Amino acid sequence: MKKNHIIDLKSITKEYDGQTVLDNISFYVRKNEFVTLLGPSGCGKTTTLRIIGGFEQPTEGKVIFEGEDITNLPPYKRQINTVFQKYALFPHMNVYDNIAFGLNIKKLPKDEIKKRVKEMLKLVNLAGFEDRSIQSLSGGQQQRVAIARALVNEPKVLLLDEPLGALDLKLRKEMQTELKNMQKRVGITFIYVTHDQEEALTMSDTIVVMDKGVIQQIGTPVDIYNEPKNAFVAKFIGESNIIDGIMREDFVVEFAGKVFDCIDKGFDKNEEIEVVVRPEDIIITEPEKGQLQGRITSVTFKGVHYEMLCNDGQFVWKIHSTIMKPVGAEVGLCVAPENIHVMKKAMKR
Amino acid sequence: MKMKIFSYPYMLWLAIFIVVPLILVLLYAVTVTEGGSITFTIENLRRFLDPNYIDVLWISIKLALETTVITLILGYPIGMIIAKEKPSRRNTMILLFVIPMWMNFLLRTYAWLTLLGKNGIINYFITLLGFEPMNLLYNDGAVLLGMVYNFLPFMVLPIYSVLAKIDYSLIEAAEDLGANKYQIFTKVTLPLSVPGIITGITMVFMPAVSTFVISRLLGGGQYMLIGNLIEQQFLWVGDWHFGSAISIIMMIFILIAMAITSKFDTQKEGSSGLW
Ligand SMILES: Nc1ncnc2c1ncn2[C@@H]1O[C@H](COP(=O)(O)OP(=O)(O)O)[C@@H](O)[C@H]1O
Ligand SMILES: [Mg+2]
């Protein structure tokens, strides 16, 4: 095993009543890394996290923690803490006692506990909230208490299951930044679960994209955005145009009835492939200067940019641009070679 | 405010069947009738200070306390076991507890007579094994057994329903923070189930103090609890004034007991209790 791996999932499979929920999941997490499990609801993110936390046993496969097999270790013996999806704060305790819970269990000296709880409260911006009851806190404040309650134990890994899911948009954005800063400051490995691709892209060092219990792609946010491995990832991460094409040779691809230069290689000659082009990578030009020609069929203002649909006769391209062309305008479309992403064709089912 | 009008029938019902009788009992307790004229007096209450009566009160309270403690010790684990079951099996188990309650209280207690009697089933097996038949009925143990048997469901149900409602993620959170099974119980499960315990204690202690049927059937005619004493004054002696005085005294003791229990209920939604 590699030195800096803190967690290794080895071929994890999980079945509930004969139904496969996780299918041969393998990935590793490096020390101090911020890893996000990203995928649509029901794809098995929570189950994966619960297996790492010890709340579920995998049907097959192993969980390795710092080189040791912990698959059968109960949660209370793992150096891992969890921020639960609905916080799961103890309603019969005040903020102080909630945060001190883990330290009290470890029977630390009282003044040490007090010191660490105070530090934590400061870290999550809740200084002075010691005696407040859980019921009197807002969602965002409860969220912070849940994070403090986990972090105060100085776990080696913190698991977070959609921790910002219940917050409104503005607060969610703030907390994203705060969480990321907190993670850098305390230097703890975070394994974070979300179905929000934007959240994953802004916060993570590494993203594990999942669908239907299968890992679709593992990579940095930039990799995953720019080089989606298949149509699922391309569609799930941001908006995209996905069109069938043929790889004529290395660095040459044909789609929409035209031949384009690209930066992809290693495909069979004349292999049928799919091409991904992000809407913001399409440049609108004069009709005669474009690689493709088409007519604008719809325009929507999206706040910062316009979203336009352009029909080239075979395919409707989605385009994001700050320059607006009116409906009916004849335009040319250009895509730079590095913005053409060639993917293996997904298995037809 | 609009809803107020709908509560009038309920208020009326309360007034007729609870408040008026209470006032009557209170009136009877502090009066005597002599040759057709009514006079106020505290003689009825004073009469109760007789050591014989105080003894009866003490035995009643002791028995009720014993019943409460035993039903709690038995009922808590039962409630816990049921709450841990899968929802489909829970209902069956709860039904098993509730069905005997649908049967008449007297019938249930009579059933024990046939079990414990001289020629009862238990003694039948004892003689079968070659021992002398034992005197199982008409003693403290038999009364306590009957009380525990009759009141156990009232302890189990509220404890079960509170335990079943505890969010399982709280248990997982405690485990996540390093608590073992025992620590999870003492620090999370038990404190969160206090409201159920309080309700259970209330529902067992109150009827247990005032019962007179169980003690008469299983304890025999000479077994005297405060409930029997009241019954005797009303039905046999015909001294409604003294009977009412005893009732008032018993009510005061129940109120004191409830006040003490509710002090332990530190939950925030505390208004669920009597206070
Ligand atoms: N305890 C369980 N019993 C049966 N099926 C379950 C259980 N937990 C999760 N599942 C199923 O496993 C799948 C993945 O669930 P989950 O891991 O919660 O997905 P996610 O967190 O990605 O939304 C879902 O189809 C869900 O219905
Ligand atoms: Mg989930």
XYZ file of C-alpha atoms and ligand atoms in Angstrom:
652
model
C 0.000 0.000 0.000
C 1.031 3.563 -0.603
C 2.495 5.490 2.334
C 0.179 8.473 2.254
C -3.070 6.585 1.808
C -5.213 6.928 4.897
C -8.213 4.993 3.594
C -8.367 2.337 0.909
C -11.658 0.841 -0.185
C -11.002 -2.486 -1.836
C -13.705 -3.889 -4.109
C -16.587 -2.972 -1.831
C -19.879 -4.577 -2.766
C -23.035 -4.074 -0.754
C -26.299 -5.883 -1.211
C -29.620 -5.305 0.528
C -31.958 -8.271 0.197
C -30.166 -9.470 -2.916
C -30.219 -6.013 -4.506
C -26.780 -4.634 -5.345
C -26.440 -1.106 -4.021
C -22.663 -0.799 -4.339
C -20.884 -2.695 -7.069
C -17.151 -3.246 -6.702
C -16.274 0.193 -5.312
C -12.536 0.851 -5.012
C -10.839 4.149 -4.297
C -8.303 5.568 -1.938
C -8.060 8.761 0.077
C -4.770 10.484 0.812
C -3.910 12.163 4.106
C -5.333 15.701 4.406
C -7.235 15.309 1.186
C -10.744 16.656 0.583
C -12.506 13.877 -1.289
C -16.092 14.225 -2.465
C -18.464 11.425 -3.358
C -20.720 12.930 -5.993
C -23.731 11.391 -7.650
C -27.499 11.549 -7.969
C -29.758 10.616 -5.079
C -29.871 6.869 -4.451
C -26.533 6.117 -6.128
C -25.003 4.731 -2.926
C -23.063 7.685 -1.489
C -24.489 7.414 2.014
C -24.008 3.655 2.010
C -20.342 4.087 1.043
C -19.856 6.615 3.836
C -21.587 4.373 6.376
C -19.301 1.512 5.429
C -16.272 3.737 6.042
C -17.781 4.871 9.365
C -18.517 1.289 10.393
C -22.320 1.573 10.527
C -22.734 -0.935 7.712
C -20.783 -4.027 6.819
C -19.913 -4.534 3.158
C -21.190 -7.756 1.623
C -17.786 -8.132 0.011
C -14.546 -6.190 0.045
C -12.381 -4.505 2.621
C -11.923 -1.143 4.289
C -8.259 -0.416 4.954
C -7.347 2.366 7.403
C -3.652 3.310 7.530
C -2.782 -0.111 6.201
C -4.960 -2.018 8.661
C -8.103 -3.924 7.811
C -10.907 -2.277 9.826
C -13.814 -3.841 7.948
C -15.155 -5.508 11.099
C -14.226 -2.815 13.622
C -17.257 -1.208 15.324
C -17.684 2.577 14.825
C -16.694 3.512 18.371
C -13.257 1.993 17.869
C -12.525 3.865 14.640
C -10.533 7.112 14.554
C -13.214 8.484 12.272
C -16.026 10.892 13.108
C -19.175 11.692 11.220
C -21.295 14.762 10.612
C -24.687 13.196 10.038
C -27.085 14.212 7.298
C -29.633 15.571 9.804
C -26.980 16.574 12.365
C -28.217 14.075 15.010
C -27.455 16.450 17.887
C -28.474 15.225 21.342
C -31.691 17.108 22.173
C -31.310 16.576 25.944
C -27.950 18.323 26.094
C -26.897 21.922 25.577
C -24.318 23.012 23.017
C -21.395 22.540 25.410
C -22.375 19.008 26.426
C -22.980 18.015 22.829
C -19.503 19.082 21.794
C -17.912 17.653 24.943
C -19.630 14.265 24.477
C -16.735 12.468 22.802
C -14.149 13.940 25.173
C -16.245 12.978 28.209
C -16.401 9.413 26.901
C -12.597 9.432 26.663
C -12.557 10.651 30.296
C -10.280 13.594 29.590
C -9.628 15.993 32.485
C -12.452 18.534 32.894
C -10.322 21.634 32.281
C -8.809 20.089 29.161
C -12.317 19.371 27.862
C -13.366 22.917 28.631
C -10.392 24.337 26.801
C -10.938 22.239 23.697
C -14.681 22.866 23.534
C -14.036 26.618 23.802
C -11.497 26.450 20.974
C -13.915 24.507 18.817
C -16.734 26.968 19.451
C -14.428 29.732 18.335
C -13.442 27.775 15.217
C -17.075 27.351 14.159
C -17.979 30.940 15.095
C -20.231 30.018 18.004
C -18.259 31.456 20.934
C -20.614 32.141 23.829
C -23.208 29.571 22.753
C -22.192 27.005 25.424
C -25.435 27.027 27.418
C -27.848 27.315 24.521
C -30.242 24.455 23.959
C -30.132 22.686 20.609
C -33.754 23.576 19.914
C -32.960 27.286 20.132
C -30.399 27.153 17.312
C -30.977 27.844 13.635
C -30.201 25.205 11.016
C -26.857 26.771 10.214
C -25.895 26.952 13.879
C -26.890 23.338 14.494
C -24.752 22.472 11.506
C -21.752 24.150 13.104
C -22.338 22.400 16.408
C -22.434 19.067 14.572
C -19.130 19.876 12.899
C -17.587 21.029 16.183
C -18.820 17.907 17.984
C -17.027 15.747 15.429
C -13.864 17.833 14.999
C -13.173 18.271 18.715
C -12.197 14.606 18.882
C -9.394 15.305 16.414
C -10.341 12.381 14.183
C -7.993 11.327 11.426
C -10.885 11.325 8.985
C -14.100 13.324 9.057
C -17.096 11.996 7.157
C -19.733 14.524 6.096
C -23.028 13.384 4.587
C -24.654 16.239 2.636
C -23.966 18.530 5.595
C -25.239 21.636 3.814
C -28.291 20.012 2.244
C -30.812 21.604 4.611
C -29.459 25.159 4.365
C -30.644 27.874 2.027
C -28.528 28.845 -0.960
C -26.759 31.871 0.518
C -25.853 30.149 3.777
C -24.763 27.085 1.829
C -22.297 29.115 -0.216
C -20.883 30.712 2.942
C -20.557 27.379 4.696
C -18.826 25.831 1.678
C -16.037 28.361 1.932
C -15.935 28.087 5.712
C -15.768 24.300 5.659
C -12.993 24.298 3.094
C -10.989 26.826 5.150
C -11.604 24.817 8.301
C -10.363 21.669 6.624
C -7.152 23.385 5.546
C -6.624 24.865 9.006
C -7.131 21.693 11.036
C -5.466 19.446 8.478
C -7.950 16.617 8.730
C -8.945 14.346 5.867
C -12.515 15.063 4.756
C -14.731 12.613 2.918
C -17.688 14.627 1.786
C -20.941 13.483 0.226
C -23.077 15.673 -2.010
C -25.350 15.478 -5.016
C -24.560 19.106 -5.893
C -21.940 19.167 -8.638
C -21.117 22.826 -8.093
C -20.403 22.194 -4.420
C -18.175 19.268 -5.340
C -16.272 21.293 -7.929
C -15.586 24.230 -5.601
C -14.577 22.305 -2.490
C -12.821 19.102 -3.457
C -9.274 18.010 -4.137
C -10.603 14.791 -5.627
C -14.083 13.899 -6.813
C -15.441 10.368 -7.021
C -18.420 10.413 -9.381
C -20.894 7.594 -8.746
C -24.010 6.366 -10.487
C -26.161 3.338 -9.678
C -23.614 2.003 -7.207
C -20.739 2.123 -9.688
C -17.825 4.573 -9.777
C -17.952 6.492 -13.054
C -14.810 8.571 -12.710
C -12.234 9.631 -10.150
C -10.249 12.803 -10.652
C -9.575 16.417 -9.754
C -12.438 18.867 -10.340
C -10.637 20.241 -13.425
C -10.100 16.743 -14.871
C -13.651 15.741 -14.310
C -15.042 18.915 -15.772
C -12.748 19.031 -18.773
C -12.269 15.370 -19.494
C -15.447 13.557 -18.511
C -14.950 9.857 -19.087
C -18.462 9.133 -20.262
C -21.760 10.757 -21.093
C -23.094 10.328 -17.549
C -20.242 12.332 -16.038
C -20.446 14.939 -18.780
C -24.155 15.431 -18.201
C -23.956 15.338 -14.451
C -21.058 17.772 -14.133
C -22.189 20.979 -15.714
C -24.092 21.380 -18.935
C -22.813 19.937 -22.143
C -23.454 19.126 -25.769
C -22.988 15.417 -26.379
C -22.904 14.313 -30.003
C -22.015 11.068 -31.763
C -18.841 11.129 -33.821
C -16.103 9.068 -35.458
C -12.401 9.180 -34.577
C -10.737 9.345 -37.976
C -7.209 9.107 -36.601
C -5.228 10.473 -33.636
C -6.052 14.186 -33.168
C -8.736 14.170 -35.880
C -12.427 13.694 -35.138
C -15.524 13.928 -37.312
C -18.894 15.036 -36.005
C -21.853 17.059 -37.231
C -20.726 16.254 -40.745
C -17.423 18.141 -40.382
C -13.848 17.208 -39.526
C -12.209 18.857 -36.500
C -8.752 18.932 -34.969
C -8.673 17.720 -31.392
C -6.151 16.729 -28.703
C -7.364 13.153 -28.103
C -5.568 10.035 -29.232
C -5.398 6.333 -28.598
C -8.692 5.356 -30.200
C -9.120 2.774 -32.946
C -9.157 4.116 -36.480
C -12.750 5.100 -37.356
C -13.964 4.148 -33.878
C -17.440 5.391 -33.070
C -17.167 7.793 -30.138
C -19.074 10.528 -28.364
C -17.920 14.130 -28.304
C -18.549 16.525 -25.426
C -18.460 20.270 -25.960
C -19.265 22.595 -23.060
C -21.771 25.350 -23.933
C -19.333 28.058 -22.817
C -16.617 26.681 -25.146
C -18.584 27.391 -28.293
C -17.653 30.676 -29.911
C -20.186 32.483 -32.099
C -18.726 33.995 -35.268
C -19.824 35.403 -38.603
C -21.503 32.598 -40.574
C -18.701 32.303 -43.148
C -15.962 32.177 -40.467
C -17.507 29.336 -38.450
C -16.597 25.665 -38.542
C -20.324 25.009 -38.381
C -23.238 27.127 -39.527
C -26.644 27.363 -37.944
C -29.633 29.451 -36.949
C -30.425 30.651 -33.422
C -33.733 29.132 -32.270
C -34.001 30.338 -28.680
C -32.436 32.848 -26.304
C -32.697 32.910 -22.510
C -30.985 35.366 -20.198
C -29.312 33.480 -17.317
C -28.038 36.350 -15.178
C -24.406 36.568 -16.246
C -24.685 35.009 -19.688
C -27.224 34.190 -22.369
C -28.160 30.631 -23.151
C -28.828 30.190 -26.857
C -29.858 27.167 -28.855
C -28.446 26.930 -32.366
C -29.693 24.425 -34.950
C -27.098 23.422 -37.552
C -29.542 21.261 -39.484
C -28.670 18.006 -37.664
C -27.987 18.921 -34.078
C -29.127 21.590 -31.640
C -26.145 23.166 -29.864
C -26.463 24.771 -26.447
C -24.285 27.870 -26.244
C -23.421 30.105 -23.276
C -22.154 33.539 -24.188
C -22.200 37.080 -22.887
C -22.908 38.249 -26.443
C -26.516 37.891 -27.498
C -27.648 36.947 -30.988
C -31.373 37.295 -31.673
C -33.623 34.392 -32.568
C -33.429 33.705 -36.297
C -29.890 35.030 -36.707
C -27.582 33.007 -38.969
C -24.311 32.385 -37.126
C -21.084 30.429 -37.370
C -19.829 28.218 -34.511
C -16.200 27.546 -33.581
C -14.683 25.186 -31.014
C -10.983 25.171 -30.124
C -9.288 21.749 -30.376
C -8.622 21.577 -26.604
C -12.343 22.107 -25.912
C -13.382 19.045 -27.898
C -13.574 16.122 -25.480
C -13.710 12.677 -27.029
C -15.205 9.859 -24.936
C -15.545 6.135 -25.436
C -19.064 5.327 -26.480
C -21.235 4.211 -23.577
C -22.450 0.622 -23.791
C -25.854 0.622 -25.430
C -28.333 -1.098 -23.144
C -60.074 32.212 20.182
C -62.751 30.973 17.795
C -62.102 27.415 18.857
C -63.179 28.273 22.360
C -66.841 27.643 21.686
C -66.134 24.040 20.773
C -64.599 23.417 24.159
C -67.807 24.355 26.004
C -69.378 20.869 25.913
C -66.131 19.472 27.187
C -66.009 22.066 29.952
C -69.582 21.195 30.885
C -68.717 17.523 30.972
C -65.703 18.312 33.161
C -67.869 20.353 35.504
C -70.592 17.747 35.897
C -68.497 14.637 36.216
C -65.278 15.832 37.808
C -65.529 19.206 39.500
C -68.939 18.751 41.111
C -68.160 15.302 42.573
C -64.835 16.626 43.824
C -66.538 19.490 45.601
C -69.099 17.110 47.053
C -66.373 14.811 48.345
C -64.601 17.797 49.869
C -67.857 18.968 51.455
C -68.571 15.542 52.901
C -65.038 15.355 54.246
C -65.350 18.526 56.323
C -68.902 18.126 57.586
C -70.966 15.879 59.814
C -74.712 15.359 59.831
C -76.256 15.263 63.282
C -79.999 14.844 63.507
C -80.615 16.392 60.102
C -78.371 19.452 60.552
C -74.999 19.814 58.856
C -72.017 21.231 60.713
C -68.506 21.918 59.572
C -65.738 20.059 61.364
C -62.267 18.666 60.905
C -63.173 15.678 63.065
C -63.281 13.339 60.038
C -59.756 14.215 59.097
C -58.564 14.004 62.689
C -60.059 10.530 63.020
C -57.666 9.351 60.377
C -54.698 10.094 62.644
C -55.526 6.933 64.566
C -52.422 4.668 64.306
C -54.513 1.890 62.782
C -55.523 4.066 59.858
C -52.044 5.554 59.461
C -50.808 1.974 59.253
C -53.235 1.226 56.430
C -52.099 4.331 54.579
C -48.458 3.361 55.035
C -49.042 -0.206 53.817
C -50.935 1.102 50.780
C -48.212 3.529 49.825
C -45.525 0.933 50.402
C -47.352 -1.590 48.243
C -47.937 0.985 45.504
C -44.253 1.954 45.590
C -43.188 -1.672 45.430
C -45.542 -2.266 42.528
C -44.213 0.804 40.712
C -40.574 -0.154 41.230
C -41.102 -3.763 40.142
C -43.151 -2.836 37.068
C -40.441 -0.313 36.160
C -37.647 -2.862 36.551
C -39.586 -5.412 34.495
C -41.215 -2.960 32.113
C -38.186 -0.965 30.975
C -36.312 -3.913 29.461
C -39.556 -5.210 27.936
C -40.226 -1.811 26.358
C -36.653 -1.733 25.111
C -36.833 -5.206 23.587
C -40.069 -4.385 21.775
C -38.733 -1.029 20.545
C -35.682 -2.788 19.085
C -37.813 -5.171 17.030
C -38.668 -4.646 13.388
C -41.831 -2.508 13.066
C -43.819 -5.461 11.741
C -43.083 -7.581 14.816
C -43.452 -4.676 17.238
C -47.180 -4.413 16.654
C -47.723 -8.088 17.366
C -45.765 -7.852 20.595
C -47.610 -4.733 21.701
C -50.885 -6.456 20.917
C -49.876 -9.330 23.188
C -49.526 -6.793 25.967
C -52.710 -4.940 25.209
C -55.083 -7.874 24.675
C -55.216 -8.866 28.377
C -56.169 -5.259 29.086
C -59.290 -5.694 26.970
C -60.373 -8.433 29.318
C -62.240 -7.413 32.412
C -59.978 -6.473 35.263
C -61.881 -8.758 37.654
C -61.640 -11.725 35.300
C -57.904 -11.273 35.005
C -57.546 -11.226 38.748
C -59.860 -14.217 39.193
C -57.574 -16.077 36.812
C -54.827 -15.754 39.389
C -57.141 -17.241 42.014
C -57.385 -20.445 40.023
C -53.653 -20.448 39.443
C -52.589 -19.801 43.022
C -55.432 -21.462 44.957
C -55.176 -24.483 47.275
C -56.381 -26.681 44.438
C -54.872 -24.464 41.766
C -52.586 -25.363 38.946
C -49.335 -24.419 40.665
C -50.147 -26.432 43.743
C -51.134 -29.325 41.512
C -47.616 -29.446 40.101
C -46.094 -29.008 43.550
C -47.983 -32.025 44.882
C -47.100 -33.897 41.722
C -43.452 -33.415 42.655
C -44.197 -34.879 46.078
C -44.273 -31.703 48.174
C -47.006 -30.417 50.478
C -49.316 -27.891 48.787
C -48.288 -24.363 49.651
C -50.298 -21.423 50.817
C -49.847 -19.126 47.820
C -52.931 -16.976 48.204
C -53.998 -14.393 50.764
C -50.589 -12.945 51.569
C -48.505 -9.897 50.633
C -46.783 -11.721 47.797
C -50.029 -12.681 46.107
C -51.312 -9.103 46.257
C -48.032 -7.737 44.908
C -48.061 -10.316 42.129
C -51.602 -9.378 41.157
C -50.750 -5.683 41.185
C -47.622 -6.101 39.090
C -49.488 -8.308 36.653
C -52.349 -5.872 36.266
C -50.309 -2.693 36.022
C -47.307 -3.873 33.983
C -48.815 -2.882 30.600
C -49.300 0.675 31.870
C -45.559 0.853 32.494
C -44.475 -0.902 29.312
C -46.581 1.073 26.834
C -45.410 4.627 27.581
C -41.780 3.525 27.912
C -41.987 1.582 24.669
C -43.561 4.448 22.755
C -40.892 6.918 23.905
C -38.068 4.493 23.109
C -39.490 3.671 19.681
C -39.555 7.365 18.839
C -35.867 7.965 19.605
C -34.123 8.907 16.377
C -31.746 6.037 15.614
C -29.167 8.438 14.230
C -28.680 9.731 17.809
C -27.584 6.246 18.858
C -25.265 6.098 15.867
C -23.914 9.564 16.681
C -23.062 8.416 20.223
C -21.380 5.322 18.852
C -19.515 7.470 16.357
C -18.220 9.615 19.225
C -16.776 6.569 20.966
C -19.557 5.433 23.280
C -19.930 1.697 23.874
C -23.291 -0.016 24.372
C -23.416 0.750 28.085
C -22.447 4.411 27.618
C -24.993 4.817 24.849
C -27.645 3.577 27.249
C -26.715 5.767 30.213
C -25.943 8.927 28.257
C -28.474 8.869 25.447
C -31.215 6.237 25.613
C -32.043 6.509 29.310
C -32.171 10.324 29.530
C -34.263 10.507 26.381
C -36.746 7.994 27.783
C -37.376 9.903 31.034
C -40.760 11.260 29.866
C -41.921 7.692 29.238
C -40.719 6.589 32.664
C -42.559 9.483 34.324
C -45.777 8.653 32.491
C -45.371 4.981 33.377
C -44.815 5.726 37.054
C -47.838 8.020 37.117
C -50.036 5.500 35.387
C -49.042 2.697 37.738
C -48.686 4.492 41.054
C -52.016 6.329 41.020
C -54.291 3.324 40.517
C -51.999 1.159 42.659
C -52.473 3.376 45.705
C -56.237 3.309 45.473
C -56.871 -0.267 44.358
C -59.133 -2.384 46.496
C -60.212 -5.210 44.196
C -56.852 -6.917 43.841
C -56.139 -6.739 47.531
C -59.538 -8.169 48.408
C -59.425 -11.036 45.939
C -55.807 -12.062 46.338
C -55.186 -10.786 49.856
C -58.340 -12.148 51.420
C -61.029 -10.354 53.388
C -58.805 -9.157 56.202
C -56.293 -7.474 53.880
C -56.843 -3.776 54.348
C -55.549 -1.113 51.987
C -56.663 2.489 51.876
C -58.865 1.655 48.897
C -60.577 -1.063 50.917
C -60.981 1.338 53.807
C -62.780 3.870 51.622
C -64.924 1.187 50.039
C -65.816 -0.091 53.520
C -66.846 3.350 54.778
C -69.075 3.995 51.781
C -70.624 0.568 51.224
C -70.710 -1.129 54.599
C -70.336 1.383 57.400
C -72.270 4.024 55.532
C -70.110 6.835 56.919
C -69.754 8.935 53.778
C -68.111 11.742 55.736
C -65.201 9.681 56.955
C -64.954 7.907 53.580
C -64.658 11.261 51.845
C -62.041 12.434 54.328
C -59.918 9.368 53.591
C -60.336 9.971 49.841
C -59.129 13.545 50.230
C -56.116 12.433 52.247
C -55.249 9.838 49.624
C -55.581 12.387 46.862
C -53.185 14.681 48.660
C -50.641 11.887 48.878
C -50.986 11.105 45.164
C -50.523 14.784 44.311
C -47.390 14.938 46.451
C -46.021 11.811 44.790
C -46.702 13.228 41.323
C -45.071 16.520 42.215
C -41.949 14.666 43.304
C -41.823 12.551 40.119
C -42.309 15.497 37.834
C -39.272 17.170 39.404
C -37.181 14.477 37.725
C -38.637 15.279 34.354
C -36.101 17.815 33.140
C -37.198 17.590 29.517
C -37.965 20.902 27.871
C -41.484 19.955 26.795
C -42.160 19.425 30.485
C -45.778 20.538 30.277
C -46.726 16.976 29.312
C -46.876 16.119 33.021
C -49.346 17.200 35.640
C -47.609 20.484 36.424
N -31.018 -0.207 4.928
C -31.330 -0.345 3.625
N -32.104 -1.363 3.197
C -32.409 -1.504 1.894
N -32.006 -0.685 0.925
C -31.234 0.362 1.273
C -30.859 0.586 2.643
N -30.085 1.699 2.688
C -29.999 2.139 1.417
N -30.673 1.354 0.569
C -30.770 1.522 -0.892
O -29.474 1.692 -1.400
C -29.465 2.639 -2.448
C -28.406 3.690 -2.158
O -28.802 4.449 -1.049
P -27.925 5.609 -0.445
O -26.558 5.100 -0.175
O -28.661 6.181 0.697
O -27.892 6.630 -1.663
P -27.466 8.166 -1.672
O -26.896 8.536 -0.342
O -26.471 8.254 -2.767
O -28.701 8.940 -1.994
C -30.870 3.190 -2.544
O -31.499 2.575 -3.636
C -31.514 2.786 -1.255
O -32.873 2.544 -1.451
Mg -27.637 10.000 1.049
